[in-house]
Amino acid sequence: MSQTWWRGAAIYQVYLRSFADGNGDGAGDLAGLRSHLPYLKDLGIDAIWLNPWYPSPMADGGYDVADYRDIEPVFGTLAEAERFIEEAHELGIKVIIDVVPNHSSTESAWFKEALANPAARDRFWFADEPLNDWQSIFGGSAWTQVPDGQWYLHLFDPGQPDFNWNNPEVHQEFEDVLRFWFDRGVDGVRIDSAALLIKSDTAYEDLDEVHDVYRRWREVADEYDERILIGEVWLPDQERFARYLRPDELHTAFNFDFLSCAWDPADLRRSIDLTLATHTPIGAPPTWVLANHDVTRPVTRYGRADTSFAHGGALHGTPTDLELGYRRARAAALLAMALPGSVYVYQGEELGLPEVEDLPDEVRQDPMYARSGGTNPGRDGCRIPLPWSGDEPPFGFGTGAGTGAGAARPWLPQPESWRKLTAEAQRTDLGSMLNLYRTALSLRRELLGDGTLTWLPSGEKVLAFTRDSGLTCVTNLGAEPVPLPAGEVLLASGPLVDGLLPSDTTAWLAQRS
Ligand code: NOJ
């Protein structure tokens, strides 16, 4: 791969707990992931991004990290993580891990020390009384009281105390953590809640000093060969967003504007143009994201009257046409994969999994559900263990010795209806979502990736552009079928009708020379 492998990469997101269970205890793990590396190779991805895999009490699915220098025992061991990195590299797959610099875990050594000794509280935000009326992003107050009467700040769950980035030890610790994992061969780091680290008395979003942190991190990354920093930066102001991607800061950042778009030609076109206008002047490649472990799955989202995504708007029970959503999700995937830059695929997206909306309340684990008093269903519905094979749950999710009659049930229940969506069922079905992703990723590797695009004239309900390689992408978001430009159709998200591109369908064409 080139010096800049990340600029046009297809990155597959692994939510480890729900990917594959190698020891039959009901939770996904490194053994399960390692046994499915050939599947990922065959899918045609360039890199894997794993959500946090460190020891954690799981107050927020692992985003409450207790120890950065080890692996959560449910997932495996440090030695297994090192083997996994080697095995992925042998297959030509890069490995990206998650770090969470905004907050820690109440089970971390530093927080336990702070609880035991009030003189050791400066690495966090402790005060005699709440310093402001900030609300936790998951609901409720952002301040929690400890037994001796002081309060600490947590922008998320009480299990996630915020770090105080005014303390130099916090800076040193994270630079050491980066080196710890870069030394073990990790190729990149996804930075959680990247814009929230620095706090003033009245604000915490996107304060200028945060950029000093990332300039320093960039120096650390540049001590190594081809290591990248990816920001989780939710900022509507594109000028502010672009500051994170200056040449001496992060390499890329997630494009949440695109992810939040409605299935609407004007909104998508606006977002694509805005994204390119933001990234081109600073020379950073855009990213294209349709799904992740925090958002309603596209098959469900696109089947609703309101197809956009907004946090807190994930209200279950909304009427949903899953067939329509599925068709649009296929079209959206080809659109996203044809755009210049890198693309993310969230596990299960390639299987066309819908959101699971009817989970019994007692199995829900996302703190967003509990802290909103049940008014927000939370994110468990997009984190259901993957269906790999077979006709009934657990659909081959458990692949290890513990499977069979004695195996534990997956940590979240899978719907019976997923028998049609297993990777095994889709492998031999040429029209499946899995095969659409495989073919698209393979063509993308040959013809797309980094570069620019040129819009083609089209009706207002149609998005049509060509790429440097000559590949043309046309998406019809209108109700009526439309003619395609001249060229050989290489791939389409649904069948053409009398040579026309139907509603909610994308086609890729090669120009005739
Ligand atoms: C963003 C992560 O993607 C999400 O899952 C997590 O709950 C918050 N940051 C807090 O770490």
XYZ file of C-alpha atoms and ligand atoms in Angstrom:
524
model
C 0.000 0.000 0.000
C 1.113 3.551 -0.695
C 2.691 5.971 1.767
C -0.726 7.467 2.280
C -2.834 4.325 2.552
C -5.388 6.107 4.702
C -6.367 8.766 2.153
C -8.576 6.454 0.145
C -8.989 3.533 2.547
C -12.115 1.487 3.204
C -12.198 1.125 6.982
C -14.353 -1.519 8.655
C -15.567 -0.758 12.173
C -15.534 -3.700 14.564
C -17.673 -3.407 17.686
C -15.824 -6.286 19.316
C -18.469 -7.283 21.843
C -20.918 -7.978 19.018
C -18.666 -9.188 16.205
C -17.987 -12.885 16.937
C -17.720 -14.881 20.136
C -14.741 -17.244 20.133
C -15.254 -18.804 23.570
C -19.017 -19.155 23.749
C -19.572 -16.850 26.712
C -22.073 -14.711 24.833
C -19.762 -11.760 24.166
C -17.627 -11.149 21.102
C -13.865 -11.319 21.574
C -10.475 -11.296 19.882
C -10.584 -15.033 19.224
C -13.837 -14.537 17.312
C -12.432 -11.605 15.377
C -9.249 -13.468 14.484
C -11.229 -16.424 13.186
C -13.168 -14.094 10.864
C -10.196 -12.190 9.459
C -10.494 -14.129 6.174
C -14.101 -12.854 5.886
C -12.849 -9.279 6.220
C -10.048 -9.868 3.756
C -12.540 -11.288 1.292
C -14.864 -8.310 1.846
C -12.057 -6.118 0.527
C -11.400 -3.659 3.326
C -8.085 -1.907 3.972
C -8.263 -1.351 7.714
C -10.158 -2.318 10.848
C -11.129 0.224 13.507
C -11.943 -1.373 16.847
C -13.986 0.339 19.548
C -12.193 0.382 22.935
C -10.838 -3.032 23.837
C -9.260 -2.201 27.210
C -10.305 -3.382 30.681
C -13.525 -1.591 31.502
C -16.531 -1.925 33.800
C -18.594 -1.205 30.644
C -20.548 1.718 32.073
C -20.594 2.928 28.455
C -19.676 -0.049 26.288
C -15.936 0.298 26.988
C -15.742 4.093 26.553
C -14.955 4.034 30.265
C -11.351 2.841 30.088
C -9.825 1.500 33.313
C -6.362 0.611 31.971
C -4.897 1.534 28.575
C -2.071 -0.979 28.749
C -4.114 -4.149 28.786
C -7.103 -5.845 27.125
C -10.533 -6.377 28.678
C -10.476 -10.022 29.888
C -13.870 -10.679 28.247
C -12.203 -9.801 24.922
C -8.898 -11.651 25.452
C -5.353 -10.824 26.458
C -2.656 -8.366 25.450
C -0.753 -11.229 23.822
C -3.831 -12.051 21.712
C -4.179 -8.408 20.701
C -0.572 -8.445 19.549
C -1.179 -11.632 17.562
C -4.294 -10.101 16.042
C -2.313 -7.047 14.877
C 0.291 -9.327 13.281
C -2.328 -11.510 11.590
C -4.189 -8.500 10.228
C -0.924 -7.101 8.876
C -0.096 -10.422 7.219
C -3.386 -10.057 5.324
C -2.559 -6.472 4.367
C -5.138 -5.033 6.786
C -4.238 -2.032 8.963
C -5.399 -1.750 12.570
C -6.893 1.367 14.154
C -7.766 1.514 17.852
C -9.831 3.911 19.941
C -8.577 6.263 22.652
C -10.834 8.288 24.906
C -8.975 11.389 26.136
C -11.992 13.320 27.386
C -12.745 10.962 30.242
C -11.604 8.001 32.268
C -13.345 5.282 34.277
C -14.237 5.317 37.953
C -12.310 2.008 38.001
C -9.042 3.532 36.715
C -6.065 3.578 39.094
C -6.004 7.399 38.956
C -9.659 7.803 39.872
C -9.432 5.245 42.676
C -6.419 7.112 44.002
C -8.373 10.380 43.784
C -11.265 8.898 45.739
C -8.950 7.580 48.429
C -6.882 10.754 48.673
C -8.395 14.235 48.191
C -4.876 15.594 47.563
C -4.708 13.465 44.377
C -7.746 14.898 42.585
C -6.167 17.325 40.157
C -6.200 14.905 37.208
C -10.012 15.205 37.232
C -12.510 18.015 37.840
C -13.386 17.896 41.524
C -15.070 20.765 43.398
C -16.891 21.394 46.650
C -20.052 22.020 44.715
C -21.067 21.754 41.039
C -19.324 24.624 39.249
C -22.062 25.006 36.664
C -25.380 23.532 35.605
C -24.001 21.397 32.791
C -26.084 18.408 31.828
C -24.591 15.041 31.005
C -24.809 14.241 27.280
C -26.610 11.048 28.349
C -29.094 12.994 30.525
C -29.120 14.189 34.123
C -26.566 16.404 35.850
C -22.928 16.305 34.719
C -21.814 16.383 38.383
C -21.845 13.480 40.833
C -21.051 13.654 44.528
C -18.512 11.353 46.189
C -18.886 10.099 49.783
C -16.732 12.850 51.338
C -19.015 15.520 49.849
C -17.018 16.752 46.845
C -18.405 16.572 43.297
C -16.756 15.485 40.051
C -17.541 16.359 36.458
C -18.597 13.794 33.875
C -19.911 14.985 30.525
C -21.159 11.432 29.907
C -22.009 8.688 32.447
C -21.032 9.037 36.144
C -18.736 6.064 35.428
C -16.742 8.345 33.073
C -15.046 11.136 35.092
C -13.632 13.883 32.850
C -9.875 14.394 32.772
C -8.430 17.769 33.667
C -6.233 18.671 30.697
C -4.672 21.532 32.669
C -2.671 18.845 34.441
C 0.596 17.984 32.606
C 0.424 14.376 33.848
C -2.683 13.856 31.704
C -0.795 15.033 28.605
C 2.161 12.803 29.404
C -0.038 9.776 30.057
C -1.811 9.983 26.693
C 1.412 10.530 24.768
C 2.776 7.415 26.489
C -0.389 5.480 25.646
C -0.027 6.419 21.969
C 3.553 5.166 21.997
C 2.565 1.991 23.859
C 0.219 1.011 21.024
C 2.255 2.386 18.106
C 5.147 0.276 19.452
C 2.842 -2.731 19.153
C 2.193 -2.032 15.494
C -1.140 -0.231 15.633
C -1.526 1.911 12.485
C -3.908 4.551 13.721
C -5.937 5.931 16.559
C -9.537 7.107 16.550
C -9.943 9.898 19.080
C -13.214 9.839 20.998
C -15.076 13.090 21.710
C -12.041 14.870 20.320
C -13.369 18.435 20.612
C -14.439 18.276 24.265
C -11.165 17.918 26.213
C -10.531 21.479 27.333
C -12.898 23.125 29.796
C -13.356 26.732 30.832
C -15.767 27.851 33.550
C -18.542 28.212 31.039
C -17.749 26.066 27.998
C -16.218 22.791 26.890
C -16.826 22.471 23.181
C -14.023 23.191 20.753
C -11.898 25.482 22.904
C -8.751 26.664 21.141
C -6.254 24.953 23.471
C -7.439 21.535 22.306
C -5.375 22.044 19.165
C -2.166 22.159 21.210
C -2.967 18.629 22.382
C -3.316 17.325 18.849
C -0.215 19.141 17.569
C 1.730 17.268 20.210
C 0.019 13.974 19.346
C 0.893 14.530 15.705
C 4.540 14.849 16.676
C 4.245 11.526 18.500
C 2.549 9.846 15.511
C 5.216 11.258 13.191
C 7.930 9.555 15.241
C 6.587 6.401 13.537
C 5.978 5.403 9.960
C 2.495 5.984 8.452
C 0.508 6.202 11.699
C -2.692 8.210 11.631
C -4.945 10.168 13.960
C -8.692 10.246 13.261
C -10.935 12.661 15.114
C -14.461 12.121 16.303
C -15.365 15.768 15.860
C -19.086 16.607 15.856
C -19.000 20.288 14.895
C -21.554 21.862 12.583
C -19.248 24.827 11.848
C -17.071 23.558 9.006
C -14.418 26.214 9.482
C -13.956 25.131 13.086
C -14.035 21.475 11.994
C -11.298 22.060 9.406
C -8.951 23.415 12.071
C -8.564 19.859 13.391
C -7.266 18.764 9.984
C -4.471 21.286 9.585
C -1.260 19.641 8.376
C 0.251 19.469 11.860
C -2.871 18.065 13.582
C -5.180 15.129 12.786
C -5.047 13.238 9.485
C -8.804 12.795 9.063
C -12.072 13.200 10.954
C -15.489 11.572 10.697
C -17.944 13.320 8.422
C -21.056 13.552 10.587
C -22.678 16.108 8.346
C -22.983 13.473 5.614
C -24.080 10.786 8.069
C -26.832 13.039 9.425
C -28.190 13.898 5.951
C -31.693 13.028 4.917
C -32.145 10.784 1.885
C -32.736 13.871 -0.163
C -30.888 14.997 -3.294
C -30.507 18.632 -2.259
C -29.315 17.790 1.256
C -26.831 15.191 0.017
C -25.502 17.447 -2.715
C -25.145 20.278 -0.207
C -23.260 18.017 2.189
C -20.946 16.602 -0.484
C -20.103 20.080 -1.802
C -19.585 21.433 1.710
C -17.360 18.487 2.620
C -15.191 18.925 -0.469
C -14.995 22.681 0.032
C -13.904 22.133 3.637
C -11.273 19.513 2.922
C -9.762 20.497 -0.413
C -8.029 23.729 0.688
C -6.243 21.966 3.579
C -5.388 18.871 1.549
C -7.092 16.469 3.970
C -9.124 13.611 2.479
C -12.837 13.592 3.334
C -14.415 10.595 5.038
C -17.832 9.168 4.183
C -19.771 7.477 6.940
C -23.313 6.098 6.902
C -23.350 4.179 10.161
C -21.588 3.485 13.425
C -22.275 2.090 16.893
C -24.031 5.299 17.990
C -26.592 5.832 15.227
C -29.757 4.209 13.910
C -28.883 1.700 11.202
C -29.417 3.087 7.663
C -31.834 0.340 6.542
C -34.218 1.509 9.263
C -33.459 5.221 9.053
C -34.002 5.404 5.307
C -37.331 3.592 5.605
C -38.905 6.335 7.706
C -40.618 9.592 6.811
C -37.713 11.500 8.420
C -34.561 9.912 7.023
C -32.060 12.234 8.700
C -30.150 11.320 11.841
C -30.015 13.374 15.021
C -28.918 12.209 18.466
C -31.935 11.874 20.667
C -34.049 11.556 17.568
C -33.620 7.782 17.521
C -37.195 7.290 18.579
C -38.338 3.734 18.143
C -41.797 2.811 17.052
C -41.794 5.261 14.142
C -43.521 3.689 11.110
C -40.767 2.145 8.966
C -40.797 0.616 5.486
C -37.799 -1.710 5.721
C -37.962 -2.712 2.059
C -37.679 0.912 1.022
C -34.960 1.487 3.608
C -33.018 -1.520 2.322
C -33.182 -0.290 -1.274
C -32.031 3.173 -0.270
C -29.259 1.783 1.957
C -27.890 -0.096 -1.071
C -28.036 3.056 -3.179
C -26.440 5.123 -0.395
C -23.593 2.625 -0.015
C -22.646 2.919 -3.696
C -22.921 6.695 -3.508
C -20.678 6.900 -0.419
C -18.129 4.473 -1.829
C -17.826 6.460 -5.076
C -16.935 9.732 -3.352
C -13.301 10.869 -3.083
C -11.593 10.053 0.217
C -11.948 7.229 2.710
C -15.106 5.319 3.545
C -16.263 3.579 6.716
C -18.342 0.394 6.928
C -19.868 -0.412 10.312
C -20.104 -4.147 11.025
C -23.436 -5.521 9.840
C -23.916 -2.676 7.354
C -22.591 -5.056 4.695
C -25.298 -7.535 5.730
C -28.066 -4.930 5.498
C -29.005 -5.363 9.163
C -31.859 -3.166 10.368
C -31.974 -1.497 13.769
C -33.494 -3.819 16.391
C -36.224 -1.703 17.897
C -38.162 -4.163 20.035
C -35.534 -5.134 22.596
C -37.080 -5.869 25.981
C -36.322 -2.980 28.329
C -34.559 -5.238 30.818
C -31.824 -6.207 28.331
C -30.986 -2.658 27.293
C -27.520 -1.690 28.481
C -26.835 1.713 26.960
C -26.660 4.369 29.708
C -28.455 6.712 27.316
C -31.599 4.647 27.836
C -31.467 4.649 31.649
C -30.305 8.245 32.029
C -33.037 9.570 29.748
C -35.595 7.831 31.938
C -36.349 5.496 29.043
C -37.426 8.298 26.705
C -34.439 7.667 24.432
C -34.158 3.977 23.445
C -30.374 4.336 23.308
C -27.954 2.613 20.983
C -28.303 -1.084 21.808
C -30.413 -1.629 18.692
C -27.458 -1.024 16.373
C -25.113 -3.171 18.507
C -26.834 -6.560 18.227
C -24.413 -9.512 17.802
C -23.822 -10.346 14.131
C -25.591 -13.261 12.458
C -22.983 -15.454 10.788
C -24.721 -18.721 9.888
C -27.508 -21.156 10.628
C -31.274 -20.869 10.990
C -31.730 -19.710 14.535
C -30.088 -17.546 17.185
C -27.216 -17.281 17.989
C -26.649 -17.637 14.211
C -23.054 -18.801 14.576
C -22.151 -15.761 16.662
C -20.371 -18.163 19.032
C -17.686 -19.916 17.055
C -15.571 -21.416 19.808
C -15.502 -24.372 22.145
C -18.338 -23.013 24.222
C -20.898 -23.142 21.425
C -23.624 -25.770 21.302
C -26.098 -26.621 24.017
C -23.965 -25.188 26.835
C -23.145 -21.903 25.138
C -24.290 -18.673 26.703
C -26.798 -16.606 24.777
C -25.457 -13.493 23.015
C -25.329 -10.479 25.334
C -28.141 -8.859 23.353
C -30.820 -11.040 21.715
C -30.903 -11.395 17.929
C -34.221 -11.380 16.047
C -35.348 -14.747 14.596
C -35.898 -12.979 11.272
C -32.146 -12.538 10.833
C -31.896 -16.082 9.424
C -32.179 -14.502 5.965
C -29.413 -12.031 6.747
C -26.596 -14.302 7.898
C -23.250 -13.925 6.168
C -23.565 -17.582 5.128
C -26.980 -17.067 3.517
C -25.737 -13.995 1.657
C -22.441 -15.415 0.459
C -23.992 -17.468 -2.328
C -26.741 -14.994 -3.199
C -25.348 -12.796 -5.961
C -27.943 -10.108 -5.320
C -27.252 -9.873 -1.584
C -26.074 -6.801 0.282
C -22.893 -8.676 1.158
C -22.084 -9.262 -2.494
C -22.922 -5.674 -3.373
C -20.377 -4.503 -0.780
C -17.760 -7.025 -1.924
C -18.062 -6.058 -5.557
C -18.203 -2.355 -4.796
C -15.171 -2.462 -2.508
C -13.197 -4.344 -5.100
C -14.119 -1.915 -7.928
C -13.493 0.986 -5.583
C -10.001 -0.246 -4.862
C -9.304 -0.403 -8.590
C -11.015 2.805 -9.732
C -11.830 5.126 -6.843
C -10.417 6.196 -3.475
C -8.635 9.523 -3.052
C -8.944 12.323 -5.648
C -11.586 14.700 -6.936
C -15.017 14.556 -8.548
C -16.751 16.435 -11.340
C -20.523 16.899 -11.205
C -22.413 16.051 -14.377
C -25.523 17.901 -15.485
C -28.603 16.049 -14.207
C -32.203 16.520 -13.104
C -32.619 17.978 -9.632
C -33.548 14.617 -8.090
C -30.408 12.971 -9.476
C -26.806 13.053 -8.235
C -24.340 12.321 -11.043
C -20.579 12.749 -11.063
C -17.437 11.314 -12.593
C -14.178 10.492 -10.912
C -10.623 10.894 -12.168
C -10.569 7.253 -13.274
C -13.548 7.885 -15.577
C -15.994 6.014 -13.364
C -19.384 7.693 -13.290
C -21.784 7.389 -10.373
C -25.480 8.182 -10.770
C -28.018 8.083 -7.923
C -31.705 8.573 -8.623
C -33.534 9.974 -5.596
C -36.649 10.909 -7.560
C -39.828 8.885 -7.977
C -39.471 8.283 -11.740
C -36.857 6.195 -13.574
C -34.187 8.250 -15.360
C -31.923 7.573 -18.349
C -28.255 6.853 -17.671
C -25.339 8.561 -19.404
C -23.478 6.595 -22.061
C -21.193 3.927 -20.678
C -20.974 0.360 -19.519
C -22.851 -0.340 -16.279
C -20.330 -1.928 -13.930
C -22.571 -2.230 -10.908
C -26.008 -1.109 -9.786
C -27.666 -1.223 -6.401
C -30.859 -2.600 -7.995
C -32.006 -3.843 -11.390
C -32.397 -1.342 -14.219
C -35.841 -1.176 -15.821
C -35.792 -0.999 -19.615
C -32.316 0.476 -19.404
C -33.480 3.215 -17.025
C -32.266 3.816 -13.466
C -35.234 3.370 -11.107
C -36.049 5.377 -8.011
C -33.680 4.991 -5.008
C -31.003 3.262 -7.060
C -27.335 3.995 -7.785
C -25.353 2.807 -10.798
C -21.626 2.908 -11.506
C -20.643 3.203 -15.154
C -17.377 3.099 -17.058
C -17.122 5.684 -19.796
C -16.917 4.256 -23.280
C -13.627 5.238 -24.853
C -18.505 8.735 21.359
C -18.603 7.249 21.255
O -18.726 6.882 19.906
C -19.806 6.839 22.079
O -20.130 5.491 21.897
C -19.518 7.154 23.522
O -20.677 6.886 24.301
C -19.139 8.625 23.720
N -18.227 9.111 22.731
C -18.502 8.831 25.076
O -17.250 8.203 25.116
